[in-house]
């Protein structure tokens, strides 16, 4: 900023009026009151400045960066930022890049404009490369990732640690945005794990650690290398932590690795002074080595010291890790109950929350009262989200394993009643559903809860300030319970009065609806009772209600009728349509009841008959599990859509519905058979056994379940309640909660854990499986690194249009030149750094076809650039293309194509395709073609020396194919194949044409990729190799590499860093080694060829010479 | 992975923000304000972690400045605390021109959400070098 100031002062005229960044910051501080106005004014100034020269723009962008930090939108300046990024001056460039990394995102369109700038800066000096890399990591889009992946991989070879580190970490972003790059780039990344520079290793570990979280399987093979890094002492704890974390991801997949890790990890846990490393080791042990009991014990004891530590941060993490252990070894953790309970009193809410999480593993039948009591105390003091959390926790603890720890359900109803006194909660629905669930599942508690609920209904607090999901939701459950079990309650008048309080009308509509419905239930039961009938759903033989059920007098019924007639009109005019409808229905039924009663008929039993069907809980998945009946195809049209229009007869419709009803009725009334019940039970047990929150060891647990759940879900032994239960305390507070000690008698309370399932539901949780299969994992984790790289898996390389055109032209030229055995080299490749890009695996596929067609090569070539869309003939070779003219006279035009049959399977076989065209006006008969390879060069494979073609009509053509196998390649390269073609034209004398097809040496060379060590070995062991040299002027190293690869299949072994010396290697099909050194001496390339045979060397130098001199 | 790094004062004004994950710009001020508010409301007796949506937020207070780091679930909280301390020490040694340099030092230490360099000397060397090349 000071620098800017100087610049600002030193400059003349215009600059005097512009604010520097420091001015801006000062200005913002001075305009505290109207900051926004000031900034908007500044933005206007900046817009003006952006029209100026680059130094003005830089200043403007610098200010914009600051403004964007304050939360102002600067996306409109994206283009200017790119401009500043492209500045030549480093200080401007730096400002531009910082602005870009702060303000660009995936949606910034101008990013594509920056692609080339970024690429250029990669290759520039290390400071610019540094800026570009840093910025790229922030703004990387899929397009950028694809376009720059190749350049980044090249950068991985840099010697500059500073750049290398950044490149490695940016690679991760590239993988994320462009997952296809992972496989080609990974070998290079892997090497970096063994870099001598520790900070480079650290970066590689970081990236691999992130990758391993996506798909750890891919990185198992790295274990030995990582293990080495782990056991070597290093002072970089951050890297240590990442390695340990990485092992955490790997160990679950490889038990042997876990065994190997026990010692080093135990060592670190015992000796490390770094708490962070200690903690990470513990985490890894929990994930991967949890079955090693001594190690786990060590971890837990260490965690205990963390939790007891006065540093809150350690305490928090200790609890966090402990809850992870709890998921695996619940018993081991429950020993530390006291410690965890103490943490509930901590002043830090985060720590309390963690302790709360741990409670799940701490409860059992004995201590649940104590723990819940403690939580209830806390809930009074707590506020906001923490209060809700405690509430959730209480309910979670109590409902664990379908209430397996609850011995006294009246106590639990009291707890729930108590919870409904909390006003500012969003868990009204949760409490309501618990109430309903408990009452439905536990029959013994019905009478008690009905009485508790009527008190809730009368509680005015619940109705104050009613809102959706608020505490008033509890009334929903309360109303239903009071209505459904009014038989236990026997207080119809009180109930109806509670239902019809005027303030009920301010409750949410769905609650009012339930109120209306249950008015009718209460009334129906009252009438039935007054009539002397016993309500059917009252299991009075199985339990003794503490309150004697007295018969309701007819006077009570009359009073009820009065109450109803007085108060119902309020609801029949309700603004909620559902409430209104139900209220009207109730009103009509009551009227009907009164009139029929006046006429002397009592319809009480009919009324109560409406509600006798028992309601059972339905399993959450029941709907999905309804099996499709045999023969029903859900996807098939019931009626063909076209036919339907034609035959719209009522008859068919009624038939459909008629059938449907019959079936559903049948289903409804069918009772589950014994087998089905047994199966359901088994299913349930299985589910519970798999429940990670289930405590105790598995075997025991199963026994326990047998005890708890009874033998058959339908015949649950319902415990008799003691007759002398004493006074009932409804809605009791602490005193009542504390007093109740679980008595042994109550231990066998039956909990109805059955849920209704459709007939024939499938046993397996197939929909869960399906869902897990369907969850689409992201592309990066789907990549498998173990498969060898395919030939087409190369990084995309962006090339300039002119390069592509040039390549295309070169390809065409080469095609033409193939005939005359003279070709033009491909020039002007953009990426100079490709040598080590591909992994060794590629060589298998990399034996490129010895074809004269360049397009074909590119598909399997190793070079990254070849994957570019440039070569135009890639897919064509299958079609016969007459490549070159061979012989022509007034009758014939002969063209041919010569290629290697199959570069991998039969590299020594050549295929010649020849097209003979009759271009004269006369038909040719008796056409014969004789093929004569020179002695001891090539032999014919199939076919005869003389091909009898017969007649070729005027203007038509015929094609002949002949395979050759090489005998002596050196001789073959020197001696062409002789052909002679004879024919008898219809009106002219016989014609005979002789011609030859050369088979130059490049048809017999196989590309072979070697490491430099092997290359040196070959040179040493092959003894004296004849040398042949040739000098060609005007060949660049790149054109030389390209030309030799394409024409002669030579592979680069090594490029000298200066780029002036390149070594090549290739083999012949008869296993001669060919080594070549290309030296660039001031524009004159000198090729030294060494091979096992002097002739071979000469042939190759000749070939090279002909190739490069033509092109120049 | 580290997701973001914030530097703010007690008044809730952002002094530095660096994101390593693409959070839409419109949301950033709101997120920042909420996180800072949460940090400021906590006292010394409370632990330095906050859970914020899917992030773990780890902060540390030095005089009136809050150093706030948002990480994903896989990160080691203690290591991040140590990292913040390391950063502060380096800031201390080069306390002229903090505003701008803070960014470059941070860039030296964290790249793409990963910790890349911890040696104080190495970091300062490079930052100084970069400043030199500026001139």
PDB file of N, CA and C in Angstrom, chain A residues 847-930:
ATOM      1  N   UNK A 847       2.342 -50.908 -28.744  1.00  0.00           N
ATOM      2  CA  UNK A 847       3.048 -51.304 -29.964  1.00  0.00           C
ATOM      3  C   UNK A 847       2.246 -50.803 -31.132  1.00  0.00           C
ATOM      4  N   UNK A 848       2.570 -49.660 -31.538  1.00  0.00           N
ATOM      5  CA  UNK A 848       1.706 -49.033 -32.523  1.00  0.00           C
ATOM      6  C   UNK A 848       1.793 -49.753 -33.841  1.00  0.00           C
ATOM      7  N   UNK A 849       0.730 -49.695 -34.505  1.00  0.00           N
ATOM      8  CA  UNK A 849       0.630 -50.353 -35.789  1.00  0.00           C
ATOM      9  C   UNK A 849       1.593 -49.739 -36.770  1.00  0.00           C
ATOM     10  N   UNK A 850       2.224 -50.577 -37.479  1.00  0.00           N
ATOM     11  CA  UNK A 850       3.154 -50.041 -38.452  1.00  0.00           C
ATOM     12  C   UNK A 850       2.388 -49.721 -39.713  1.00  0.00           C
ATOM     13  N   UNK A 851       1.663 -48.723 -39.597  1.00  0.00           N
ATOM     14  CA  UNK A 851       0.810 -48.400 -40.715  1.00  0.00           C
ATOM     15  C   UNK A 851       1.287 -47.109 -41.319  1.00  0.00           C
ATOM     16  N   UNK A 852       0.983 -46.942 -42.543  1.00  0.00           N
ATOM     17  CA  UNK A 852       1.357 -45.680 -43.158  1.00  0.00           C
ATOM     18  C   UNK A 852       0.329 -44.626 -42.823  1.00  0.00           C
ATOM     19  N   UNK A 853      -0.735 -45.037 -42.190  1.00  0.00           N
ATOM     20  CA  UNK A 853      -1.771 -44.078 -41.820  1.00  0.00           C
ATOM     21  C   UNK A 853      -1.487 -43.508 -40.457  1.00  0.00           C
ATOM     22  N   UNK A 854      -1.401 -42.246 -40.382  1.00  0.00           N
ATOM     23  CA  UNK A 854      -1.080 -41.650 -39.093  1.00  0.00           C
ATOM     24  C   UNK A 854      -2.249 -41.694 -38.133  1.00  0.00           C
ATOM     25  N   UNK A 855      -3.400 -41.585 -38.672  1.00  0.00           N
ATOM     26  CA  UNK A 855      -4.584 -41.537 -37.822  1.00  0.00           C
ATOM     27  C   UNK A 855      -4.684 -42.762 -36.948  1.00  0.00           C
ATOM     28  N   UNK A 856      -4.335 -43.881 -37.512  1.00  0.00           N
ATOM     29  CA  UNK A 856      -4.479 -45.107 -36.761  1.00  0.00           C
ATOM     30  C   UNK A 856      -3.548 -45.124 -35.571  1.00  0.00           C
ATOM     31  N   UNK A 857      -2.397 -44.577 -35.767  1.00  0.00           N
ATOM     32  CA  UNK A 857      -1.434 -44.572 -34.675  1.00  0.00           C
ATOM     33  C   UNK A 857      -1.933 -43.780 -33.500  1.00  0.00           C
ATOM     34  N   UNK A 858      -2.505 -42.700 -33.828  1.00  0.00           N
ATOM     35  CA  UNK A 858      -2.810 -41.781 -32.738  1.00  0.00           C
ATOM     36  C   UNK A 858      -3.757 -42.403 -31.739  1.00  0.00           C
ATOM     37  N   UNK A 859      -4.588 -43.315 -32.201  1.00  0.00           N
ATOM     38  CA  UNK A 859      -5.550 -43.867 -31.254  1.00  0.00           C
ATOM     39  C   UNK A 859      -4.854 -44.668 -30.171  1.00  0.00           C
ATOM     40  N   UNK A 860      -3.729 -45.268 -30.493  1.00  0.00           N
ATOM     41  CA  UNK A 860      -3.092 -46.074 -29.468  1.00  0.00           C
ATOM     42  C   UNK A 860      -1.779 -45.473 -29.014  1.00  0.00           C
ATOM     43  N   UNK A 861      -1.513 -44.307 -29.443  1.00  0.00           N
ATOM     44  CA  UNK A 861      -0.211 -43.753 -29.109  1.00  0.00           C
ATOM     45  C   UNK A 861      -0.151 -43.306 -27.669  1.00  0.00           C
ATOM     46  N   UNK A 862       1.040 -43.217 -27.196  1.00  0.00           N
ATOM     47  CA  UNK A 862       1.213 -42.845 -25.794  1.00  0.00           C
ATOM     48  C   UNK A 862       1.126 -41.367 -25.602  1.00  0.00           C
ATOM     49  N   UNK A 863       1.328 -40.684 -26.623  1.00  0.00           N
ATOM     50  CA  UNK A 863       1.479 -39.263 -26.440  1.00  0.00           C
ATOM     51  C   UNK A 863       0.142 -38.613 -26.175  1.00  0.00           C
ATOM     52  N   UNK A 864       0.153 -37.786 -25.194  1.00  0.00           N
ATOM     53  CA  UNK A 864      -1.103 -37.199 -24.775  1.00  0.00           C
ATOM     54  C   UNK A 864      -1.743 -36.389 -25.887  1.00  0.00           C
ATOM     55  N   UNK A 865      -0.945 -35.709 -26.623  1.00  0.00           N
ATOM     56  CA  UNK A 865      -1.521 -34.822 -27.615  1.00  0.00           C
ATOM     57  C   UNK A 865      -2.280 -35.594 -28.669  1.00  0.00           C
ATOM     58  N   UNK A 866      -1.950 -36.857 -28.808  1.00  0.00           N
ATOM     59  CA  UNK A 866      -2.575 -37.608 -29.870  1.00  0.00           C
ATOM     60  C   UNK A 866      -4.054 -37.813 -29.643  1.00  0.00           C
ATOM     61  N   UNK A 867      -4.476 -37.649 -28.422  1.00  0.00           N
ATOM     62  CA  UNK A 867      -5.887 -37.855 -28.149  1.00  0.00           C
ATOM     63  C   UNK A 867      -6.729 -36.687 -28.621  1.00  0.00           C
ATOM     64  N   UNK A 868      -6.061 -35.657 -29.018  1.00  0.00           N
ATOM     65  CA  UNK A 868      -6.788 -34.492 -29.502  1.00  0.00           C
ATOM     66  C   UNK A 868      -7.575 -34.877 -30.741  1.00  0.00           C
ATOM     67  N   UNK A 869      -8.586 -34.127 -31.023  1.00  0.00           N
ATOM     68  CA  UNK A 869      -9.467 -34.525 -32.118  1.00  0.00           C
ATOM     69  C   UNK A 869      -8.860 -34.318 -33.496  1.00  0.00           C
ATOM     70  N   UNK A 870      -7.612 -33.880 -33.539  1.00  0.00           N
ATOM     71  CA  UNK A 870      -7.057 -33.468 -34.812  1.00  0.00           C
ATOM     72  C   UNK A 870      -7.057 -34.504 -35.933  1.00  0.00           C
ATOM     73  N   UNK A 871      -6.462 -35.701 -35.732  1.00  0.00           N
ATOM     74  CA  UNK A 871      -6.289 -36.560 -36.899  1.00  0.00           C
ATOM     75  C   UNK A 871      -7.637 -36.929 -37.497  1.00  0.00           C
ATOM     76  N   UNK A 872      -7.733 -36.767 -38.780  1.00  0.00           N
ATOM     77  CA  UNK A 872      -9.043 -36.884 -39.386  1.00  0.00           C
ATOM     78  C   UNK A 872      -9.362 -38.284 -39.839  1.00  0.00           C
ATOM     79  N   UNK A 873      -8.360 -39.120 -40.011  1.00  0.00           N
ATOM     80  CA  UNK A 873      -8.618 -40.406 -40.647  1.00  0.00           C
ATOM     81  C   UNK A 873      -8.694 -41.541 -39.652  1.00  0.00           C
ATOM     82  N   UNK A 874      -8.802 -41.208 -38.403  1.00  0.00           N
ATOM     83  CA  UNK A 874      -8.705 -42.222 -37.359  1.00  0.00           C
ATOM     84  C   UNK A 874      -9.521 -43.471 -37.637  1.00  0.00           C
ATOM     85  N   UNK A 875     -10.781 -43.285 -37.942  1.00  0.00           N
ATOM     86  CA  UNK A 875     -11.662 -44.450 -38.025  1.00  0.00           C
ATOM     87  C   UNK A 875     -11.714 -45.061 -39.415  1.00  0.00           C
ATOM     88  N   UNK A 876     -11.006 -44.484 -40.317  1.00  0.00           N
ATOM     89  CA  UNK A 876     -11.212 -44.876 -41.707  1.00  0.00           C
ATOM     90  C   UNK A 876     -10.496 -46.135 -42.178  1.00  0.00           C
ATOM     91  N   UNK A 877      -9.376 -46.514 -41.636  1.00  0.00           N
ATOM     92  CA  UNK A 877      -8.548 -47.522 -42.283  1.00  0.00           C
ATOM     93  C   UNK A 877      -9.281 -48.792 -42.662  1.00  0.00           C
ATOM     94  N   UNK A 878     -10.399 -49.058 -42.041  1.00  0.00           N
ATOM     95  CA  UNK A 878     -11.106 -50.286 -42.365  1.00  0.00           C
ATOM     96  C   UNK A 878     -11.621 -50.279 -43.803  1.00  0.00           C
ATOM     97  N   UNK A 879     -11.913 -49.118 -44.269  1.00  0.00           N
ATOM     98  CA  UNK A 879     -12.393 -49.008 -45.642  1.00  0.00           C
ATOM     99  C   UNK A 879     -11.168 -48.989 -46.556  1.00  0.00           C
ATOM    100  N   UNK A 880     -11.291 -49.672 -47.585  1.00  0.00           N
ATOM    101  CA  UNK A 880     -10.135 -49.676 -48.470  1.00  0.00           C
ATOM    102  C   UNK A 880      -9.993 -48.342 -49.153  1.00  0.00           C
ATOM    103  N   UNK A 881      -8.864 -47.752 -49.001  1.00  0.00           N
ATOM    104  CA  UNK A 881      -8.594 -46.486 -49.660  1.00  0.00           C
ATOM    105  C   UNK A 881      -7.372 -46.704 -50.528  1.00  0.00           C
ATOM    106  N   UNK A 882      -7.520 -46.437 -51.757  1.00  0.00           N
ATOM    107  CA  UNK A 882      -6.365 -46.588 -52.640  1.00  0.00           C
ATOM    108  C   UNK A 882      -5.383 -45.491 -52.302  1.00  0.00           C
ATOM    109  N   UNK A 883      -4.332 -45.880 -51.688  1.00  0.00           N
ATOM    110  CA  UNK A 883      -3.459 -44.889 -51.109  1.00  0.00           C
ATOM    111  C   UNK A 883      -2.554 -44.262 -52.144  1.00  0.00           C
ATOM    112  N   UNK A 884      -1.946 -45.074 -52.918  1.00  0.00           N
ATOM    113  CA  UNK A 884      -0.982 -44.458 -53.829  1.00  0.00           C
ATOM    114  C   UNK A 884      -1.039 -45.128 -55.200  1.00  0.00           C
ATOM    115  N   UNK A 885      -0.796 -44.332 -56.151  1.00  0.00           N
ATOM    116  CA  UNK A 885      -0.784 -44.872 -57.505  1.00  0.00           C
ATOM    117  C   UNK A 885       0.490 -45.657 -57.736  1.00  0.00           C
ATOM    118  N   UNK A 886       0.344 -46.747 -58.383  1.00  0.00           N
ATOM    119  CA  UNK A 886       1.479 -47.625 -58.533  1.00  0.00           C
ATOM    120  C   UNK A 886       1.904 -47.660 -60.000  1.00  0.00           C
ATOM    121  N   UNK A 887       0.937 -47.931 -60.802  1.00  0.00           N
ATOM    122  CA  UNK A 887       1.264 -48.013 -62.217  1.00  0.00           C
ATOM    123  C   UNK A 887       0.076 -47.497 -62.996  1.00  0.00           C
ATOM    124  N   UNK A 888       0.363 -46.915 -64.063  1.00  0.00           N
ATOM    125  CA  UNK A 888      -0.734 -46.363 -64.852  1.00  0.00           C
ATOM    126  C   UNK A 888      -0.339 -46.424 -66.323  1.00  0.00           C
ATOM    127  N   UNK A 889      -1.218 -46.916 -67.131  1.00  0.00           N
ATOM    128  CA  UNK A 889      -1.038 -46.784 -68.578  1.00  0.00           C
ATOM    129  C   UNK A 889      -2.412 -46.570 -69.195  1.00  0.00           C
ATOM    130  N   UNK A 890      -2.531 -46.762 -70.469  1.00  0.00           N
ATOM    131  CA  UNK A 890      -3.814 -46.436 -71.093  1.00  0.00           C
ATOM    132  C   UNK A 890      -4.937 -47.366 -70.660  1.00  0.00           C
ATOM    133  N   UNK A 891      -4.585 -48.545 -70.156  1.00  0.00           N
ATOM    134  CA  UNK A 891      -5.617 -49.492 -69.736  1.00  0.00           C
ATOM    135  C   UNK A 891      -5.827 -49.536 -68.225  1.00  0.00           C
ATOM    136  N   UNK A 892      -4.715 -49.534 -67.515  1.00  0.00           N
ATOM    137  CA  UNK A 892      -4.806 -49.791 -66.069  1.00  0.00           C
ATOM    138  C   UNK A 892      -4.531 -48.542 -65.243  1.00  0.00           C
ATOM    139  N   UNK A 893      -5.094 -48.607 -64.093  1.00  0.00           N
ATOM    140  CA  UNK A 893      -4.639 -47.706 -63.035  1.00  0.00           C
ATOM    141  C   UNK A 893      -4.551 -48.561 -61.776  1.00  0.00           C
ATOM    142  N   UNK A 894      -3.350 -48.758 -61.281  1.00  0.00           N
ATOM    143  CA  UNK A 894      -3.179 -49.648 -60.125  1.00  0.00           C
ATOM    144  C   UNK A 894      -2.827 -48.820 -58.899  1.00  0.00           C
ATOM    145  N   UNK A 895      -3.589 -49.015 -57.856  1.00  0.00           N
ATOM    146  CA  UNK A 895      -3.273 -48.341 -56.588  1.00  0.00           C
ATOM    147  C   UNK A 895      -3.120 -49.409 -55.507  1.00  0.00           C
ATOM    148  N   UNK A 896      -2.410 -49.082 -54.441  1.00  0.00           N
ATOM    149  CA  UNK A 896      -2.210 -50.107 -53.421  1.00  0.00           C
ATOM    150  C   UNK A 896      -2.129 -49.494 -52.028  1.00  0.00           C
ATOM    151  N   UNK A 897      -2.224 -50.402 -51.072  1.00  0.00           N
ATOM    152  CA  UNK A 897      -2.059 -50.007 -49.667  1.00  0.00           C
ATOM    153  C   UNK A 897      -1.308 -51.133 -48.989  1.00  0.00           C
ATOM    154  N   UNK A 898      -0.238 -50.779 -48.308  1.00  0.00           N
ATOM    155  CA  UNK A 898       0.569 -51.806 -47.647  1.00  0.00           C
ATOM    156  C   UNK A 898       0.609 -51.486 -46.169  1.00  0.00           C
ATOM    157  N   UNK A 899       0.335 -52.494 -45.352  1.00  0.00           N
ATOM    158  CA  UNK A 899       0.350 -52.222 -43.908  1.00  0.00           C
ATOM    159  C   UNK A 899       0.660 -53.487 -43.121  1.00  0.00           C
ATOM    160  N   UNK A 900       0.991 -53.289 -41.874  1.00  0.00           N
ATOM    161  CA  UNK A 900       1.218 -54.434 -40.995  1.00  0.00           C
ATOM    162  C   UNK A 900      -0.145 -54.968 -40.605  1.00  0.00           C
ATOM    163  N   UNK A 901      -0.264 -56.307 -40.644  1.00  0.00           N
ATOM    164  CA  UNK A 901      -1.579 -56.898 -40.402  1.00  0.00           C
ATOM    165  C   UNK A 901      -2.054 -56.583 -38.990  1.00  0.00           C
ATOM    166  N   UNK A 902      -1.241 -56.958 -38.034  1.00  0.00           N
ATOM    167  CA  UNK A 902      -1.632 -56.741 -36.646  1.00  0.00           C
ATOM    168  C   UNK A 902      -0.359 -56.510 -35.840  1.00  0.00           C
ATOM    169  N   UNK A 903      -0.196 -55.309 -35.358  1.00  0.00           N
ATOM    170  CA  UNK A 903       1.079 -54.936 -34.741  1.00  0.00           C
ATOM    171  C   UNK A 903       1.395 -55.771 -33.513  1.00  0.00           C
ATOM    172  N   UNK A 904       0.404 -56.263 -32.813  1.00  0.00           N
ATOM    173  CA  UNK A 904       0.700 -57.003 -31.587  1.00  0.00           C
ATOM    174  C   UNK A 904       0.802 -58.491 -31.839  1.00  0.00           C
ATOM    175  N   UNK A 905      -0.150 -59.060 -32.604  1.00  0.00           N
ATOM    176  CA  UNK A 905      -0.175 -60.507 -32.766  1.00  0.00           C
ATOM    177  C   UNK A 905       0.834 -60.986 -33.814  1.00  0.00           C
ATOM    178  N   UNK A 906       0.784 -60.413 -34.970  1.00  0.00           N
ATOM    179  CA  UNK A 906       1.676 -60.879 -36.031  1.00  0.00           C
ATOM    180  C   UNK A 906       2.404 -59.684 -36.619  1.00  0.00           C
ATOM    181  N   UNK A 907       3.402 -59.198 -35.893  1.00  0.00           N
ATOM    182  CA  UNK A 907       4.088 -57.997 -36.388  1.00  0.00           C
ATOM    183  C   UNK A 907       4.893 -58.257 -37.647  1.00  0.00           C
ATOM    184  N   UNK A 908       5.134 -59.523 -37.947  1.00  0.00           N
ATOM    185  CA  UNK A 908       5.993 -59.789 -39.103  1.00  0.00           C
ATOM    186  C   UNK A 908       5.183 -60.072 -40.371  1.00  0.00           C
ATOM    187  N   UNK A 909       3.901 -59.834 -40.319  1.00  0.00           N
ATOM    188  CA  UNK A 909       3.106 -60.066 -41.523  1.00  0.00           C
ATOM    189  C   UNK A 909       2.648 -58.760 -42.122  1.00  0.00           C
ATOM    190  N   UNK A 910       2.781 -58.673 -43.433  1.00  0.00           N
ATOM    191  CA  UNK A 910       2.347 -57.473 -44.130  1.00  0.00           C
ATOM    192  C   UNK A 910       1.157 -57.813 -45.003  1.00  0.00           C
ATOM    193  N   UNK A 911       0.309 -56.840 -45.143  1.00  0.00           N
ATOM    194  CA  UNK A 911      -0.871 -57.067 -45.970  1.00  0.00           C
ATOM    195  C   UNK A 911      -0.864 -56.050 -47.097  1.00  0.00           C
ATOM    196  N   UNK A 912      -0.952 -56.555 -48.290  1.00  0.00           N
ATOM    197  CA  UNK A 912      -0.966 -55.678 -49.448  1.00  0.00           C
ATOM    198  C   UNK A 912      -2.360 -55.738 -50.059  1.00  0.00           C
ATOM    199  N   UNK A 913      -2.935 -54.570 -50.238  1.00  0.00           N
ATOM    200  CA  UNK A 913      -4.223 -54.523 -50.915  1.00  0.00           C
ATOM    201  C   UNK A 913      -4.016 -53.730 -52.182  1.00  0.00           C
ATOM    202  N   UNK A 914      -4.462 -54.294 -53.269  1.00  0.00           N
ATOM    203  CA  UNK A 914      -4.188 -53.662 -54.553  1.00  0.00           C
ATOM    204  C   UNK A 914      -5.488 -53.518 -55.311  1.00  0.00           C
ATOM    205  N   UNK A 915      -5.661 -52.364 -55.878  1.00  0.00           N
ATOM    206  CA  UNK A 915      -6.890 -52.117 -56.623  1.00  0.00           C
ATOM    207  C   UNK A 915      -6.505 -51.877 -58.081  1.00  0.00           C
ATOM    208  N   UNK A 916      -7.065 -52.703 -58.921  1.00  0.00           N
ATOM    209  CA  UNK A 916      -6.742 -52.573 -60.349  1.00  0.00           C
ATOM    210  C   UNK A 916      -7.991 -52.055 -61.060  1.00  0.00           C
ATOM    211  N   UNK A 917      -7.833 -50.950 -61.710  1.00  0.00           N
ATOM    212  CA  UNK A 917      -8.987 -50.335 -62.359  1.00  0.00           C
ATOM    213  C   UNK A 917      -8.787 -50.347 -63.866  1.00  0.00           C
ATOM    214  N   UNK A 918      -9.837 -50.691 -64.562  1.00  0.00           N
ATOM    215  CA  UNK A 918      -9.786 -50.638 -66.016  1.00  0.00           C
ATOM    216  C   UNK A 918     -10.310 -49.280 -66.439  1.00  0.00           C
ATOM    217  N   UNK A 919      -9.399 -48.431 -66.887  1.00  0.00           N
ATOM    218  CA  UNK A 919      -9.867 -47.088 -67.223  1.00  0.00           C
ATOM    219  C   UNK A 919     -10.054 -46.887 -68.722  1.00  0.00           C
ATOM    220  N   UNK A 920      -9.845 -47.982 -69.467  1.00  0.00           N
ATOM    221  CA  UNK A 920      -9.989 -47.862 -70.928  1.00  0.00           C
ATOM    222  C   UNK A 920     -11.461 -48.051 -71.321  1.00  0.00           C
ATOM    223  N   UNK A 921     -11.746 -47.939 -72.600  1.00  0.00           N
ATOM    224  CA  UNK A 921     -13.104 -48.124 -73.092  1.00  0.00           C
ATOM    225  C   UNK A 921     -13.394 -49.583 -73.390  1.00  0.00           C
ATOM    226  N   UNK A 922     -12.365 -50.378 -73.341  1.00  0.00           N
ATOM    227  CA  UNK A 922     -12.551 -51.786 -73.708  1.00  0.00           C
ATOM    228  C   UNK A 922     -12.571 -52.654 -72.466  1.00  0.00           C
ATOM    229  N   UNK A 923     -13.292 -53.757 -72.575  1.00  0.00           N
ATOM    230  CA  UNK A 923     -13.244 -54.735 -71.483  1.00  0.00           C
ATOM    231  C   UNK A 923     -11.928 -55.489 -71.568  1.00  0.00           C
ATOM    232  N   UNK A 924     -11.419 -55.843 -70.385  1.00  0.00           N
ATOM    233  CA  UNK A 924     -10.175 -56.604 -70.365  1.00  0.00           C
ATOM    234  C   UNK A 924     -10.501 -58.016 -69.935  1.00  0.00           C
ATOM    235  N   UNK A 925      -9.938 -58.986 -70.657  1.00  0.00           N
ATOM    236  CA  UNK A 925     -10.164 -60.363 -70.230  1.00  0.00           C
ATOM    237  C   UNK A 925      -8.817 -61.005 -69.935  1.00  0.00           C
ATOM    238  N   UNK A 926      -8.916 -62.147 -69.284  1.00  0.00           N
ATOM    239  CA  UNK A 926      -7.718 -62.923 -68.979  1.00  0.00           C
ATOM    240  C   UNK A 926      -6.700 -62.080 -68.202  1.00  0.00           C
ATOM    241  N   UNK A 927      -7.196 -61.323 -67.218  1.00  0.00           N
ATOM    242  CA  UNK A 927      -6.286 -60.469 -66.436  1.00  0.00           C
ATOM    243  C   UNK A 927      -5.535 -61.354 -65.439  1.00  0.00           C
ATOM    244  N   UNK A 928      -4.250 -61.225 -65.412  1.00  0.00           N
ATOM    245  CA  UNK A 928      -3.449 -62.021 -64.479  1.00  0.00           C
ATOM    246  C   UNK A 928      -2.469 -61.116 -63.755  1.00  0.00           C
ATOM    247  N   UNK A 929      -2.309 -61.380 -62.485  1.00  0.00           N
ATOM    248  CA  UNK A 929      -1.333 -60.614 -61.716  1.00  0.00           C
ATOM    249  C   UNK A 929      -0.371 -61.597 -61.083  1.00  0.00           C
ATOM    250  N   UNK A 930       0.899 -61.471 -61.368  1.00  0.00           N
ATOM    251  CA  UNK A 930       1.861 -62.359 -60.705  1.00  0.00           C
ATOM    252  C   UNK A 930       2.659 -61.572 -59.675  1.00  0.00           C
TER     253      UNK A 930
END
